[in-house]
PDB file of C-alpha atoms in Angstrom:
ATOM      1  CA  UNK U   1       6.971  -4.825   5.367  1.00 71.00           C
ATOM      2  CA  UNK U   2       9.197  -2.659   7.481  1.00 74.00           C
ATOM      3  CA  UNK U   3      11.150  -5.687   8.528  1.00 86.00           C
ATOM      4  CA  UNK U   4      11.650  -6.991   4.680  1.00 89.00           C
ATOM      5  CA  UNK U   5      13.124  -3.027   4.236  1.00 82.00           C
ATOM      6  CA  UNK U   6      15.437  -3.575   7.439  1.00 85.00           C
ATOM      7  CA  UNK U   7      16.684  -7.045   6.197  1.00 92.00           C
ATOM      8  CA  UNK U   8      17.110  -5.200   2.160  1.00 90.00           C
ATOM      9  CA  UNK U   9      19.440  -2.945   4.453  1.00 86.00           C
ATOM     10  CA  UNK U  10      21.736  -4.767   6.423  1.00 90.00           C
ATOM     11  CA  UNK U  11      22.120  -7.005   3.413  1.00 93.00           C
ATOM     12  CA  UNK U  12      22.824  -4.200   1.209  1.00 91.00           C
ATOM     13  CA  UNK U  13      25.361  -3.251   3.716  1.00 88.00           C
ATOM     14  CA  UNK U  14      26.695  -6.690   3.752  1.00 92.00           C
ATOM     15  CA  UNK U  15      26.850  -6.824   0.401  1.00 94.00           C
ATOM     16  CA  UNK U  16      28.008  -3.442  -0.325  1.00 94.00           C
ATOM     17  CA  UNK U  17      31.197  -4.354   2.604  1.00 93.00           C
ATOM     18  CA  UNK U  18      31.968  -7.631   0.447  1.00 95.00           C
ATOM     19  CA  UNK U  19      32.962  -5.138  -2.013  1.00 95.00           C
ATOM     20  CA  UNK U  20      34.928  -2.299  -0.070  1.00 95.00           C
ATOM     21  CA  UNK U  21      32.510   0.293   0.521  1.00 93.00           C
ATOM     22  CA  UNK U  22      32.553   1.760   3.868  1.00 87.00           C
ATOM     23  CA  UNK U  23      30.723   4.707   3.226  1.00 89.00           C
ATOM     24  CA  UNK U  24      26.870   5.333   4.449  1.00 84.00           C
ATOM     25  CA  UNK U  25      24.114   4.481   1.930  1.00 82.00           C
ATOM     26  CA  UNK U  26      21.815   7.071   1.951  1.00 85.00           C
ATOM     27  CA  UNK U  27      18.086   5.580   3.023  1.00 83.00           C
ATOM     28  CA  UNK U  28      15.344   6.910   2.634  1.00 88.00           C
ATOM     29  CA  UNK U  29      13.251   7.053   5.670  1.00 90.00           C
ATOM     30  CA  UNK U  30      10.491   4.588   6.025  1.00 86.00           C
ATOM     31  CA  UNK U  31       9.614   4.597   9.682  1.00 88.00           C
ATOM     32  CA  UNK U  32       6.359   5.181   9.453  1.00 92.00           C
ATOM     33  CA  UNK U  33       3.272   3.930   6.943  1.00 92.00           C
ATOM     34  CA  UNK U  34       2.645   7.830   6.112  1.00 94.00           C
ATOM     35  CA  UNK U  35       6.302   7.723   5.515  1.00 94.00           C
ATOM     36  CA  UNK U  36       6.832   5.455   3.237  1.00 91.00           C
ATOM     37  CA  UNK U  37       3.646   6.063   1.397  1.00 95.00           C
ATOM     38  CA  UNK U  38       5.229   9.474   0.921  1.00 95.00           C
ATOM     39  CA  UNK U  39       8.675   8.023   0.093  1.00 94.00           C
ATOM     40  CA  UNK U  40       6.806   6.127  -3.033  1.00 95.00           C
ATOM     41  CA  UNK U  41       4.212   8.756  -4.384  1.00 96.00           C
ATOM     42  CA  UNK U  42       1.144   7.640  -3.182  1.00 97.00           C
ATOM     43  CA  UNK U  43      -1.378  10.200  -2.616  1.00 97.00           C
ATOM     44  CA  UNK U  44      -3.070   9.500  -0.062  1.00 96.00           C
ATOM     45  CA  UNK U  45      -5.758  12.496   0.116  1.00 96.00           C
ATOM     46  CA  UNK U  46      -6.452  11.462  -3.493  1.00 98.00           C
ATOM     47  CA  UNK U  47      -6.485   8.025  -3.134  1.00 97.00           C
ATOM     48  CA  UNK U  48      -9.287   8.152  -0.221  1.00 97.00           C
ATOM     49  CA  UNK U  49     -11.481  10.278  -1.988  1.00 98.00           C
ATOM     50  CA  UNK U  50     -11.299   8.201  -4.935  1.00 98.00           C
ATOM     51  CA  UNK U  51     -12.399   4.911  -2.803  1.00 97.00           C
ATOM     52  CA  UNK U  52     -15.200   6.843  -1.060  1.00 97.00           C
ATOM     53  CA  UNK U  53     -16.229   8.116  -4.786  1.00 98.00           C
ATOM     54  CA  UNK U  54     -15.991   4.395  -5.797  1.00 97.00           C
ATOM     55  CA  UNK U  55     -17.725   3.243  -2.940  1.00 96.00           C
ATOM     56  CA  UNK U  56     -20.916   5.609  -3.555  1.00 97.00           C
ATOM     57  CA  UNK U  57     -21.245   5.372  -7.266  1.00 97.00           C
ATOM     58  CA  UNK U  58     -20.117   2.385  -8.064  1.00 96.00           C
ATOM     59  CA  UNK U  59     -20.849  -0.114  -5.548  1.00 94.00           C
ATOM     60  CA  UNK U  60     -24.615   1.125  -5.149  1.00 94.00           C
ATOM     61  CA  UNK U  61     -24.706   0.169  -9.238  1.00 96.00           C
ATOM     62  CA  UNK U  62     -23.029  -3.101  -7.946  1.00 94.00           C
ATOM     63  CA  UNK U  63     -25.739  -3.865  -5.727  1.00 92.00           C
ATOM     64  CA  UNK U  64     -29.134  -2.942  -7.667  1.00 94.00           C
ATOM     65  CA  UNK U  65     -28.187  -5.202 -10.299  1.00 95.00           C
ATOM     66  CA  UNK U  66     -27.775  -8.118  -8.212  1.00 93.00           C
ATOM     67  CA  UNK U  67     -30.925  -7.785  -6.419  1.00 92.00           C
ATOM     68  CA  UNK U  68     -32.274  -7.352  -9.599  1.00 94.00           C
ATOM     69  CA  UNK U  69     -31.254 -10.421 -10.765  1.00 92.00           C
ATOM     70  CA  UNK U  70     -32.174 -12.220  -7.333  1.00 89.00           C
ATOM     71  CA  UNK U  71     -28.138 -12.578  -6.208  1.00 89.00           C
ATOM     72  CA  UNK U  72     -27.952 -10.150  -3.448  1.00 88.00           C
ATOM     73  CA  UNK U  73     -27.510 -12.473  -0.177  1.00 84.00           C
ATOM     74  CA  UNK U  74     -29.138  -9.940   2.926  1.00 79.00           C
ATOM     75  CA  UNK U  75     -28.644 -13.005   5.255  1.00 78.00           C
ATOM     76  CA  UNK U  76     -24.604 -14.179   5.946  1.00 72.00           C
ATOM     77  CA  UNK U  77     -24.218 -17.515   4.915  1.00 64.00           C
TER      78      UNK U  77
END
């Protein structure tokens, strides 16, 4: 994904050249996963504990009612 951001720029810039503008564009930076996770509002600390809430509540639900109804494989395929 960090290479489709670097090809969006130096398109942009292309683009934005085609036009005139010489100036900068202002990027955010995206260098890193934490980064751009950051960049777009994703809470990560939040996020995290809600999978590991999911993951003990839920999924145990998940599984007792397929062994229940005889559809919980034990043995990979």
């Amino acid at each position: 994904s960090l290479d489709y951001a670097q090809t969006a720029r130096v398109e942009i810039a292309r683009i934005l050249a085609r036009h005139g503008y010489s100036k900068p564009v202002p990027m955010p930076d995206i260098s890193t996963k934490e980064k751009a996770q950051s960049y777009i509002g994703l809470d990560m600390k939040k996020l995290k504990a809600q999978k590991k809430d999911f993951i003990n509540t839920v999924v145990p639900k998940w599984i007792q009612a397929a062994k229940k109804h005889g559809r919980f494989i034990t043995k990979p395929m």
